[in-house]
Structure formats: C-alpha cells, structure tokens
Amino acid sequence: MNKNSNTYQILYAAVMVVLVGAMLAFIYMALKPRQEQNIANDKRNQILSAIHQATANESEIPATYQKFVVKDLCVDAKGAVVDSAAGCAFNVDMKKNMKLPEAERKLPVLVCDVEGQTKYVIPVYGAGLWGPIWGYVAVNDDGNTIFGAYFSHESETPGLGARIADADFQDQFKDKVLYKEGAFKNVTVVKKGQTPNDGSDYVDAISGATITSRGVGAMMQQCMAAYDPFFKSIQSRTE
Amino acid sequence: MLSKKNKEALFNPLSKDNPVLVQILGICSTLAVTVKLEPAIVMGISVIAVLAFSNVIISLIRNTIPSTIRIIVQLVVVAALVIIVQQFLVAFNYEVSKQLSVFIGLIITNCILMGRLEAFALTNKPWPSFLDGIGNGLGYTIILVVVAFFRELLGSGTVLGFKVIPQWCYDHGYEDNGLMILPPMALITVACIVWFHRARNTELQETN
C-alpha cells in the first residue's frame, strides 16, 4: 500500500481524529462530576475567604461552608427577597447575570454567621485588563461596613494586576464603609497618595496595574450599587 | 529487557544527555513552574507520563504513519494525552491544576516531546521508546525539582509547604529573598546547575 497516496493520508487523518475525539469525549464525560464538584468547592472556599474562614484542606471545605453560610437569598433591584431556596444565590452564574438588564438581574446574597454576627456576602463580577475579574465582598450587619473582600482573576498580569488576588490588597477593604451620610458612595480604588473627590472611603491601587485597579473599583461600583435598597433595608432594621 | 542500548536510552538523559542541561530544551516551563516544589513535581510527573505514552503510541504506529503528515500525527497524539492529563488534574488535584494553569497545556509545545518523538520513537520499537520517554522525562523532572527546591527554600523559606527556616533566623534579621520567586532567578539557578554539571563532566565542554 502506498503510504504517501492522498487517499491513504486523508483516511489516516480522518480515522485518527475520530478515534482521538471519541476517546477525549469519553474521558471528559467520565470525569465531569468530579471536576464540577472541585469547581464548586473552590467557589465555596472563595466565599469563605471573604469572611476570613478559608481552609487549605480541600476535604473540609463543604463542612466549613455549611457551618458559616447559613442562608441563600436572592433580592431584586428594589431590595425585596425574591428567592430564598437553598443554593439559590450560590448557583447564580455571575457572568450570565451581569449581561441581563439591571431590572431583571437576580442579586444573590449569601447570609453568613461568623461567631454570632451576621455577614452578607455579595458576589461581584467585572472586567480587568485581559479578562474577567470577580470577587466576594462581605458586609457587616449594619449594611455599611465591609468585613472582608476576596478578589480573583482569570488572566491578569502576574506581579501586577494579578496582585488583586493577594491578601495585602484585599485586607485594605476591611472596615471601609460603603455609605457616607446616608448616600451610597462605594469604596474607591485610587492611586496611592490621592484621595477621591466625593469623600468616599478608598483603598490604594496597585502600582503598575492601573486598568486592573480601576476594574476593581468599577466592579465594586456596578455590583454593590445595585444592592442599595437591600442595604438600606438592613440599615433601617438595625437603627 | 534492559540491554545495553535500552540502558542508554533510560539513563543517558539523566545526566550526560540531559534534555534541560545539555540540550537546553524545555527551559520555558522550567522557569515558569519552579516557584514551589509541589507544582514542579506534578509538572514533572505529567511530562513523564505524556512523554512515555506518546513515545509508545508513536512507536507502535510508526510503520503506518505517512511521512508527509507525521508531525500532525505526533501533535494530535501529544495534544490528546496532554488534555487527558489536564482533565485528570482538574478532577483529582484541583489546587495544583490551578497553579499550573496554562503550563500543562503548554506541555504540547515542550520541545523535549516533539524532539523525542522525531528523534527516537519514529525509528525504534515500543519498549526502548518507552524507556527513552521515561528517561528524558526523569531528566527533565530532576532539574525541575532541584531548581524548585532552591527557589522555594530561599524565596519562601519552605520546602513542600513546610517551614524549614526557623523563626530564630527571621528574628535575627534573615529575610526571604523575593527575587528567587521571580523568573529571572530561575534562569540563573538553571545556569548555575549547567555550570556545575559541565565542570563535573569535562567531555561536555565545548572547545572554541
């Protein structure tokens, strides 16, 4: 048989591709449940990071999550609770959610209990320099003060934008307030040494990563502002 | 099982014909995944697996491959194996798969792989090809582990995540060298190993 004839080559390539494709599809299907479980656990750990309870031990994640996250809530743009089924907030796909018009968005809230104190964890999602960035922001039960923040990214520059995932950037957010004199102001990310004009609380941006830092600020503004009615309702409850 | 030729295929890549030290192949991932020891070991094992199996597969079908599309066939085999390794990592060691991120995918472009397939597997029987794959993979892994050991020790003061530099040293002014975590120091570490290796093996020194 002539190995260099066109028919042989085309047949060879076709058979090879079909075989390899079928094998990969089979392996993907077989491993999918485990992979999804890992991804969900990783997400749980990210949420736990926002309330400073992340665990390094993978097998402990589900139990720790159960212990601290007591309730899932979904609120609408007016602050009213529309869904409180278990997992309703956890399962919101933020990427798809952010593409919806504001009025149709489900606003997920994870209600956590840290040593007797209620914390509200809000998922945030936005754009960095190269790809999506996301995070979880935990707000105290006064509906104003930030308890903790966790950010991560898909493909920001290592050593620059990627540092939003570092603890020293995230720790800056602790104890910052979202409201000044009753109006939503957000926590602004500004260049080191500068202060925002509108008197809002601020954190230092990462030098050399202007666009990623701005992305974090914009993400906070865009996602947190939508919860304004929800935060207001908590504030009025505690007053 | 282990004739003289097979022994050479297995053991030569460990030192005299080391892919990283002598052929200077696979440097990219050597620089990128050696900040910590654990990902370096996982990367090494992944490369050994992909290299050994792709060598065997190519060697098994070597007489059927049309020479005009042989590179494509090799690529498909390597790519399929790499995807399998990646899927297994996501399923069984998610933490490490996150750290290695793109570098597992980039095993495809690791010059050691295509080099061994072209140079060895296409002209040898499956068993020697398997040994050659294991040998070259091990040669690569050893360097990865040595570099990662020094980088983790000096850069973070840990080995495999365990603190080994006592707190006493930090109290007396010792500091972890942040430079060791950055890629340039990996290059310098590799260069030091190459230097040491050539100094010990005079037959490898080039004469001008």
CSV table of C-alpha atoms in Angstrom, one decimal:
chain,number,residue,atom,x,y,z
A,1,MET,CA,0.0,0.0,0.0
A,2,ASN,CA,1.3,3.4,-0.9
A,3,LYS,CA,1.6,5.4,2.3
A,4,ASN,CA,2.1,8.6,0.6
A,5,SER,CA,-1.0,8.5,-1.6
A,6,ASN,CA,-3.6,11.2,-1.0
A,7,THR,CA,-6.4,8.7,-0.2
A,8,TYR,CA,-4.3,7.0,2.5
A,9,GLN,CA,-3.3,10.2,4.1
A,10,ILE,CA,-6.8,11.6,4.2
A,11,LEU,CA,-8.2,8.3,5.5
A,12,TYR,CA,-5.4,8.1,8.1
A,13,ALA,CA,-6.0,11.6,9.4
A,14,ALA,CA,-9.8,11.1,9.5
A,15,VAL,CA,-9.7,7.8,11.4
A,16,MET,CA,-7.2,9.2,13.8
A,17,VAL,CA,-9.2,12.3,14.5
A,18,VAL,CA,-12.4,10.4,15.1
A,19,LEU,CA,-10.7,7.9,17.4
A,20,VAL,CA,-9.0,10.6,19.4
A,21,GLY,CA,-12.1,12.7,19.6
A,22,ALA,CA,-14.2,9.8,20.8
A,23,MET,CA,-11.7,9.0,23.5
A,24,LEU,CA,-11.4,12.5,24.8
A,25,ALA,CA,-15.2,12.9,24.9
A,26,PHE,CA,-15.5,9.7,26.9
A,27,ILE,CA,-12.8,10.8,29.4
A,28,TYR,CA,-14.4,14.2,29.7
A,29,MET,CA,-17.8,12.7,30.5
A,30,ALA,CA,-16.4,10.2,33.0
A,31,LEU,CA,-14.5,12.9,34.9
A,32,LYS,CA,-17.1,15.7,34.7
A,33,PRO,CA,-18.9,15.1,38.0
A,34,ARG,CA,-15.7,15.1,40.0
A,35,GLN,CA,-14.5,18.2,38.2
A,36,GLU,CA,-17.7,20.1,38.8
A,37,GLN,CA,-17.5,19.2,42.5
A,38,ASN,CA,-14.0,20.6,42.7
A,39,ILE,CA,-15.0,23.8,40.9
A,40,ALA,CA,-18.0,24.2,43.3
A,41,ASN,CA,-15.7,23.6,46.3
A,42,ASP,CA,-13.3,26.1,45.0
A,43,LYS,CA,-16.1,28.7,44.8
A,44,ARG,CA,-17.2,27.8,48.3
A,45,ASN,CA,-13.6,28.5,49.5
A,46,GLN,CA,-13.6,31.8,47.7
A,47,ILE,CA,-16.8,32.8,49.6
A,48,LEU,CA,-15.2,31.6,52.8
A,49,SER,CA,-12.1,33.8,52.1
A,50,ALA,CA,-14.3,36.9,52.1
A,51,ILE,CA,-15.3,36.1,55.7
A,52,HIS,CA,-11.7,35.1,56.6
A,53,GLN,CA,-12.6,31.4,57.1
A,54,ALA,CA,-10.9,29.8,54.0
A,55,THR,CA,-9.5,26.4,54.7
A,56,ALA,CA,-6.4,25.0,53.0
A,57,ASN,CA,-7.7,21.4,53.4
A,58,GLU,CA,-9.9,20.6,50.4
A,59,SER,CA,-11.9,17.9,52.2
A,60,GLU,CA,-13.0,20.4,54.9
A,61,ILE,CA,-14.5,22.9,52.6
A,62,PRO,CA,-18.1,21.6,52.4
A,63,ALA,CA,-18.4,21.3,56.2
A,64,THR,CA,-16.8,24.7,56.8
A,65,TYR,CA,-19.1,26.2,54.2
A,66,GLN,CA,-22.2,24.6,55.9
A,67,LYS,CA,-21.0,25.9,59.2
A,68,PHE,CA,-20.7,29.6,58.2
A,69,VAL,CA,-23.0,30.1,55.3
A,70,VAL,CA,-26.5,29.8,56.8
A,71,LYS,CA,-28.8,31.1,54.1
A,72,ASP,CA,-29.0,31.9,50.4
A,73,LEU,CA,-31.0,34.9,49.4
A,74,CYS,CA,-31.8,36.4,46.0
A,75,VAL,CA,-33.1,40.0,46.1
A,76,ASP,CA,-34.4,42.2,43.3
A,77,ALA,CA,-33.4,45.7,42.3
A,78,LYS,CA,-35.9,47.1,44.9
A,79,GLY,CA,-34.3,45.1,47.8
A,80,ALA,CA,-37.2,42.7,48.1
A,81,VAL,CA,-36.4,39.0,48.7
A,82,VAL,CA,-37.5,37.0,45.6
A,83,ASP,CA,-35.9,33.7,46.4
A,84,SER,CA,-34.5,32.1,49.5
A,85,ALA,CA,-34.2,28.4,48.4
A,86,ALA,CA,-31.0,26.7,49.5
A,87,GLY,CA,-28.3,27.3,46.9
A,88,CYS,CA,-30.3,29.9,45.0
A,89,ALA,CA,-27.6,32.6,45.5
A,90,PHE,CA,-24.7,30.1,45.3
A,91,ASN,CA,-25.8,28.8,41.9
A,92,VAL,CA,-26.2,32.2,40.2
A,93,ASP,CA,-23.9,32.4,37.2
A,94,MET,CA,-22.5,35.9,37.6
A,95,LYS,CA,-21.2,36.1,34.1
A,96,LYS,CA,-24.6,35.5,32.6
A,97,ASN,CA,-26.3,37.5,35.4
A,98,MET,CA,-24.3,40.7,34.6
A,99,LYS,CA,-25.3,40.5,30.9
A,100,LEU,CA,-29.0,40.9,31.8
A,101,PRO,CA,-30.6,44.3,32.0
A,102,GLU,CA,-30.4,45.7,35.6
A,103,ALA,CA,-34.1,45.3,36.4
A,104,GLU,CA,-34.0,41.6,35.5
A,105,ARG,CA,-30.9,40.7,37.5
A,106,LYS,CA,-31.1,38.4,40.4
A,107,LEU,CA,-29.0,39.9,43.2
A,108,PRO,CA,-27.5,37.0,45.1
A,109,VAL,CA,-26.7,37.4,48.8
A,110,LEU,CA,-25.1,34.7,51.0
A,111,VAL,CA,-26.0,35.2,54.6
A,112,CYS,CA,-23.2,34.1,56.9
A,113,ASP,CA,-22.9,33.7,60.6
A,114,VAL,CA,-19.4,34.4,61.9
A,115,GLU,CA,-19.2,34.0,65.7
A,116,GLY,CA,-22.8,35.1,66.2
A,117,GLN,CA,-22.6,38.1,63.9
A,118,THR,CA,-24.4,38.2,60.6
A,119,LYS,CA,-22.4,39.0,57.5
A,120,TYR,CA,-23.8,39.4,54.0
A,121,VAL,CA,-21.5,38.1,51.2
A,122,ILE,CA,-22.1,39.8,47.9
A,123,PRO,CA,-20.6,38.3,44.7
A,124,VAL,CA,-19.0,40.9,42.4
A,125,TYR,CA,-18.0,40.4,38.7
A,126,GLY,CA,-16.3,42.8,36.3
A,127,ALA,CA,-13.6,43.3,33.7
A,128,GLY,CA,-9.9,43.6,34.3
A,129,LEU,CA,-7.2,44.2,31.7
A,130,TRP,CA,-7.1,40.9,30.0
A,131,GLY,CA,-10.1,39.1,31.2
A,132,PRO,CA,-12.8,38.8,33.8
A,133,ILE,CA,-12.2,39.6,37.4
A,134,TRP,CA,-14.5,38.6,40.2
A,135,GLY,CA,-14.7,38.5,43.9
A,136,TYR,CA,-16.8,38.3,47.1
A,137,VAL,CA,-17.4,41.2,49.4
A,138,ALA,CA,-18.6,40.6,53.0
A,139,VAL,CA,-20.7,43.4,54.6
A,140,ASN,CA,-21.4,43.6,58.3
A,141,ASP,CA,-24.9,43.5,59.6
A,142,ASP,CA,-25.0,47.4,59.7
A,143,GLY,CA,-25.3,47.2,55.9
A,144,ASN,CA,-22.5,49.6,55.6
A,145,THR,CA,-19.1,48.4,56.8
A,146,ILE,CA,-17.0,45.9,54.8
A,147,PHE,CA,-16.0,42.9,56.8
A,148,GLY,CA,-13.7,41.3,54.2
A,149,ALA,CA,-13.1,41.1,50.5
A,150,TYR,CA,-11.8,38.4,48.2
A,151,PHE,CA,-10.8,39.0,44.6
A,152,SER,CA,-9.6,36.7,41.9
A,153,HIS,CA,-9.0,36.9,38.2
A,154,GLU,CA,-8.7,34.8,35.1
A,155,SER,CA,-5.6,36.2,33.3
A,156,GLU,CA,-4.3,39.4,34.8
A,157,THR,CA,-0.6,40.1,34.5
A,158,PRO,CA,1.4,38.2,37.1
A,159,GLY,CA,3.1,40.5,39.5
A,160,LEU,CA,0.9,43.5,38.5
A,161,GLY,CA,-2.8,43.1,38.0
A,162,ALA,CA,-2.7,39.6,39.4
A,163,ARG,CA,-1.9,41.1,42.8
A,164,ILE,CA,-5.6,41.9,43.4
A,165,ALA,CA,-5.7,38.2,44.5
A,166,ASP,CA,-3.1,39.0,47.2
A,167,ALA,CA,-4.1,39.3,50.8
A,168,ASP,CA,-2.4,42.7,51.3
A,169,PHE,CA,-4.6,44.3,48.6
A,170,GLN,CA,-7.7,42.6,49.8
A,171,ASP,CA,-7.1,43.4,53.5
A,172,GLN,CA,-7.3,47.1,52.7
A,173,PHE,CA,-11.0,46.8,52.2
A,174,LYS,CA,-11.7,45.7,55.8
A,175,ASP,CA,-13.6,48.3,57.9
A,176,LYS,CA,-14.2,50.6,54.9
A,177,VAL,CA,-17.7,51.9,54.6
A,178,LEU,CA,-20.0,52.0,51.6
A,179,TYR,CA,-22.2,54.8,52.8
A,180,LYS,CA,-21.3,58.4,53.7
A,181,GLU,CA,-24.1,60.5,55.3
A,182,GLY,CA,-26.7,58.0,54.2
A,183,ALA,CA,-25.8,58.0,50.5
A,184,PHE,CA,-24.1,55.1,48.6
A,185,LYS,CA,-20.5,56.1,47.8
A,186,ASN,CA,-18.8,52.8,47.1
A,187,VAL,CA,-15.2,52.1,48.1
A,188,THR,CA,-13.0,53.8,45.5
A,189,VAL,CA,-9.7,52.5,44.3
A,190,VAL,CA,-7.3,55.4,43.8
A,191,LYS,CA,-3.6,55.9,43.1
A,192,LYS,CA,-1.5,55.8,46.3
A,193,GLY,CA,-1.3,59.2,47.9
A,194,GLN,CA,-4.5,60.5,46.3
A,195,THR,CA,-8.0,60.9,47.8
A,196,PRO,CA,-11.3,60.6,46.0
A,197,ASN,CA,-13.2,63.9,45.4
A,198,ASP,CA,-16.5,62.7,46.6
A,199,GLY,CA,-15.3,61.9,50.1
A,200,SER,CA,-15.9,58.2,49.8
A,201,ASP,CA,-13.7,55.6,51.6
A,202,TYR,CA,-10.8,54.5,49.4
A,203,VAL,CA,-8.0,51.9,49.1
A,204,ASP,CA,-4.7,52.2,47.3
A,205,ALA,CA,-4.5,50.9,43.8
A,206,ILE,CA,-1.7,48.6,42.7
A,207,SER,CA,1.1,50.5,41.1
A,208,GLY,CA,1.7,49.4,37.5
A,209,ALA,CA,-1.8,47.9,37.3
A,210,THR,CA,-3.9,51.0,36.7
A,211,ILE,CA,-6.5,49.3,34.5
A,212,THR,CA,-7.0,46.2,36.7
A,213,SER,CA,-7.3,48.5,39.8
A,214,ARG,CA,-9.8,50.7,38.0
A,215,GLY,CA,-11.6,47.5,37.0
A,216,VAL,CA,-11.9,46.5,40.7
A,217,GLY,CA,-13.3,50.0,41.5
A,218,ALA,CA,-15.8,49.9,38.7
A,219,MET,CA,-16.8,46.3,39.6
A,220,MET,CA,-17.5,47.4,43.1
A,221,GLN,CA,-19.5,50.4,42.0
A,222,GLN,CA,-21.5,48.4,39.4
A,223,CYS,CA,-22.3,45.4,41.5
A,224,MET,CA,-22.6,46.9,45.0
A,225,ALA,CA,-24.7,49.9,44.0
A,226,ALA,CA,-27.5,47.6,42.8
A,227,TYR,CA,-27.9,46.4,46.4
A,228,ASP,CA,-28.6,50.0,47.6
A,229,PRO,CA,-32.2,49.2,48.5
A,230,PHE,CA,-31.2,46.0,50.2
A,231,PHE,CA,-28.5,47.7,52.3
A,232,LYS,CA,-30.9,50.5,53.2
A,233,SER,CA,-33.4,48.0,54.4
A,234,ILE,CA,-30.8,46.4,56.7
A,235,GLN,CA,-29.7,49.8,57.9
A,236,SER,CA,-33.2,50.7,58.9
A,237,ARG,CA,-33.7,47.4,60.6
A,238,THR,CA,-30.6,48.0,62.9
A,239,GLU,CA,-31.2,51.6,63.7
B,1,MET,CA,14.7,-6.3,29.0
B,2,LEU,CA,17.5,-4.0,29.7
B,3,SER,CA,20.1,-4.5,27.0
B,4,LYS,CA,23.0,-2.0,26.8
B,5,LYS,CA,21.1,0.1,24.3
B,6,ASN,CA,18.0,0.2,26.4
B,7,LYS,CA,20.0,1.2,29.4
B,8,GLU,CA,21.5,4.0,27.5
B,9,ALA,CA,18.0,5.1,26.4
B,10,LEU,CA,16.9,5.2,30.0
B,11,PHE,CA,19.9,6.5,31.9
B,12,ASN,CA,21.7,8.8,29.4
B,13,PRO,CA,19.1,11.6,29.6
B,14,LEU,CA,19.6,11.7,33.4
B,15,SER,CA,23.0,13.3,33.1
B,16,LYS,CA,25.2,13.0,30.0
B,17,ASP,CA,22.4,13.7,27.6
B,18,ASN,CA,20.0,15.7,29.9
B,19,PRO,CA,17.3,17.5,27.9
B,20,VAL,CA,17.5,20.6,30.0
B,21,LEU,CA,21.2,20.8,30.9
B,22,VAL,CA,22.8,19.6,27.7
B,23,GLN,CA,20.2,20.1,25.0
B,24,ILE,CA,18.7,23.2,26.7
B,25,LEU,CA,15.2,22.1,25.8
B,26,GLY,CA,12.0,22.8,27.9
B,27,ILE,CA,13.5,25.9,29.5
B,28,CYS,CA,10.2,27.8,29.3
B,29,SER,CA,8.4,25.6,31.8
B,30,THR,CA,11.5,25.1,33.9
B,31,LEU,CA,11.4,28.9,34.5
B,32,ALA,CA,7.7,29.1,35.0
B,33,VAL,CA,6.6,26.3,37.3
B,34,THR,CA,9.5,26.1,39.7
B,35,VAL,CA,8.5,28.7,42.3
B,36,LYS,CA,7.2,25.9,44.6
B,37,LEU,CA,8.2,22.3,44.8
B,38,GLU,CA,4.7,20.7,44.6
B,39,PRO,CA,3.6,22.0,41.2
B,40,ALA,CA,7.1,21.3,39.9
B,41,ILE,CA,6.8,17.6,40.9
B,42,VAL,CA,3.3,17.4,39.4
B,43,MET,CA,4.5,19.0,36.2
B,44,GLY,CA,7.4,16.6,36.1
B,45,ILE,CA,5.2,13.6,36.6
B,46,SER,CA,2.8,14.9,33.9
B,47,VAL,CA,5.7,15.3,31.4
B,48,ILE,CA,7.0,11.8,32.2
B,49,ALA,CA,3.5,10.3,31.6
B,50,VAL,CA,2.9,12.3,28.4
B,51,LEU,CA,6.4,11.6,27.1
B,52,ALA,CA,6.4,7.9,27.8
B,53,PHE,CA,2.9,7.2,26.4
B,54,SER,CA,3.3,9.4,23.3
B,55,ASN,CA,6.6,7.7,22.6
B,56,VAL,CA,5.0,4.3,22.9
B,57,ILE,CA,2.0,5.2,20.8
B,58,ILE,CA,4.0,6.8,18.1
B,59,SER,CA,6.4,3.9,18.1
B,60,LEU,CA,3.5,1.4,17.8
B,61,ILE,CA,2.0,3.2,14.7
B,62,ARG,CA,5.4,4.3,13.3
B,63,ASN,CA,5.1,2.0,10.3
B,64,THR,CA,1.7,3.2,9.3
B,65,ILE,CA,2.3,7.0,9.6
B,66,PRO,CA,2.5,8.7,6.2
B,67,SER,CA,5.8,10.7,6.4
B,68,THR,CA,4.2,13.8,4.9
B,69,ILE,CA,1.8,14.3,7.8
B,70,ARG,CA,3.9,12.7,10.6
B,71,ILE,CA,4.3,16.0,12.5
B,72,ILE,CA,0.5,16.4,12.6
B,73,VAL,CA,0.0,12.9,13.8
B,74,GLN,CA,2.6,13.4,16.6
B,75,LEU,CA,0.9,16.7,17.6
B,76,VAL,CA,-2.5,15.0,17.8
B,77,VAL,CA,-1.2,12.2,19.9
B,78,VAL,CA,0.6,14.6,22.3
B,79,ALA,CA,-2.3,17.0,22.4
B,80,ALA,CA,-4.7,14.3,23.3
B,81,LEU,CA,-2.5,13.0,26.1
B,82,VAL,CA,-2.0,16.4,27.5
B,83,ILE,CA,-5.7,17.1,27.5
B,84,ILE,CA,-6.2,13.8,29.4
B,85,VAL,CA,-3.6,14.7,32.0
B,86,GLN,CA,-5.2,18.2,32.4
B,87,GLN,CA,-8.7,16.7,32.8
B,88,PHE,CA,-7.4,14.2,35.4
B,89,LEU,CA,-5.7,17.0,37.3
B,90,VAL,CA,-8.8,19.1,37.4
B,91,ALA,CA,-10.7,16.1,38.7
B,92,PHE,CA,-8.2,14.9,41.3
B,93,ASN,CA,-5.9,17.8,42.2
B,94,TYR,CA,-7.7,21.0,41.5
B,95,GLU,CA,-5.4,23.2,43.6
B,96,VAL,CA,-2.3,22.2,41.7
B,97,SER,CA,-4.2,22.4,38.4
B,98,LYS,CA,-5.0,26.0,39.2
B,99,GLN,CA,-1.3,26.7,39.9
B,100,LEU,CA,-0.1,25.1,36.8
B,101,SER,CA,-2.9,26.6,34.7
B,102,VAL,CA,-1.7,27.1,31.2
B,103,PHE,CA,1.6,25.2,31.7
B,104,ILE,CA,0.0,21.8,31.5
B,105,GLY,CA,-1.5,22.8,28.2
B,106,LEU,CA,1.9,24.1,27.1
B,107,ILE,CA,3.4,20.6,27.5
B,108,ILE,CA,2.4,20.3,23.9
B,109,THR,CA,4.9,22.9,22.9
B,110,ASN,CA,7.6,21.4,25.2
B,111,CYS,CA,10.5,20.9,22.7
B,112,ILE,CA,11.5,17.7,24.6
B,113,LEU,CA,8.4,15.9,23.4
B,114,MET,CA,8.5,16.6,19.7
B,115,GLY,CA,12.2,16.1,19.9
B,116,ARG,CA,12.0,12.6,21.3
B,117,LEU,CA,9.2,11.6,19.0
B,118,GLU,CA,11.1,12.7,15.9
B,119,ALA,CA,14.5,11.5,17.0
B,120,PHE,CA,13.6,8.3,18.8
B,121,ALA,CA,10.1,6.9,18.7
B,122,LEU,CA,9.8,7.1,14.9
B,123,THR,CA,12.7,4.8,14.4
B,124,ASN,CA,12.6,2.5,17.5
B,125,LYS,CA,10.5,-0.3,18.9
B,126,PRO,CA,7.9,0.5,21.6
B,127,TRP,CA,9.9,-0.9,24.6
B,128,PRO,CA,13.0,1.2,24.0
B,129,SER,CA,10.8,4.2,23.2
B,130,PHE,CA,9.0,3.8,26.5
B,131,LEU,CA,12.3,3.7,28.4
B,132,ASP,CA,13.6,6.7,26.4
B,133,GLY,CA,10.4,8.6,27.3
B,134,ILE,CA,10.8,7.7,31.0
B,135,GLY,CA,14.5,8.6,30.9
B,136,ASN,CA,14.0,12.0,29.3
B,137,GLY,CA,11.0,12.8,31.5
B,138,LEU,CA,13.0,11.9,34.6
B,139,GLY,CA,16.0,14.0,33.4
B,140,TYR,CA,13.6,17.0,33.0
B,141,THR,CA,11.9,16.3,36.3
B,142,ILE,CA,15.2,16.1,38.3
B,143,ILE,CA,16.2,19.6,37.1
B,144,LEU,CA,12.7,21.0,37.8
B,145,VAL,CA,12.8,19.6,41.3
B,146,VAL,CA,16.4,20.9,42.0
B,147,VAL,CA,15.5,24.3,40.8
B,148,ALA,CA,12.2,24.4,42.6
B,149,PHE,CA,13.8,23.2,45.8
B,150,PHE,CA,16.3,26.1,45.9
B,151,ARG,CA,13.7,28.6,44.8
B,152,GLU,CA,11.2,27.6,47.4
B,153,LEU,CA,13.8,27.3,50.1
B,154,LEU,CA,15.4,30.7,49.5
B,155,GLY,CA,12.3,32.5,48.2
B,156,SER,CA,9.7,31.4,50.7
B,157,GLY,CA,11.7,29.6,53.4
B,158,THR,CA,9.7,26.5,53.0
B,159,VAL,CA,10.1,23.0,51.4
B,160,LEU,CA,6.9,21.4,50.1
B,161,GLY,CA,5.0,24.0,52.1
B,162,PHE,CA,6.6,23.2,55.4
B,163,LYS,CA,8.6,25.9,57.1
B,164,VAL,CA,12.2,24.8,57.3
B,165,ILE,CA,14.0,28.0,58.1
B,166,PRO,CA,13.5,28.5,61.9
B,167,GLN,CA,11.8,31.6,63.3
B,168,TRP,CA,15.0,32.3,65.1
B,169,CYS,CA,16.7,33.3,61.8
B,170,TYR,CA,13.9,35.8,61.0
B,171,ASP,CA,14.1,37.3,64.4
B,172,HIS,CA,17.8,37.9,63.8
B,173,GLY,CA,17.3,39.8,60.5
B,174,TYR,CA,17.1,37.0,57.9
B,175,GLU,CA,14.7,37.7,55.1
B,176,ASP,CA,13.3,35.5,52.3
B,177,ASN,CA,14.7,36.6,49.0
B,178,GLY,CA,11.8,37.8,47.0
B,179,LEU,CA,13.9,37.8,43.9
B,180,MET,CA,14.0,34.0,44.0
B,181,ILE,CA,10.3,33.9,43.3
B,182,LEU,CA,10.7,35.8,40.0
B,183,PRO,CA,11.5,34.0,36.7
B,184,PRO,CA,15.0,35.7,36.2
B,185,MET,CA,16.3,33.8,39.2
B,186,ALA,CA,15.1,30.5,37.8
B,187,LEU,CA,17.2,31.2,34.7
B,188,ILE,CA,20.2,32.0,36.9
B,189,THR,CA,19.6,28.9,39.0
B,190,VAL,CA,19.4,26.7,35.9
B,191,ALA,CA,22.6,28.4,34.6
B,192,CYS,CA,24.4,27.6,37.8
B,193,ILE,CA,23.3,23.9,37.5
B,194,VAL,CA,24.5,23.8,33.9
B,195,TRP,CA,27.8,25.4,35.1
B,196,PHE,CA,28.3,22.8,37.9
B,197,HIS,CA,27.3,20.0,35.5
B,198,ARG,CA,29.8,20.9,32.8
B,199,ALA,CA,32.5,21.5,35.4
B,200,ARG,CA,32.0,17.9,36.5
B,201,ASN,CA,31.6,16.4,33.0
B,202,THR,CA,34.6,17.7,31.1
B,203,GLU,CA,33.6,15.9,27.9
B,204,LEU,CA,30.6,18.1,27.6
B,205,GLN,CA,32.6,21.3,27.5
B,206,GLU,CA,32.7,22.9,24.1
B,207,THR,CA,36.1,23.9,22.7
B,208,ASN,CA,36.4,27.0,20.7
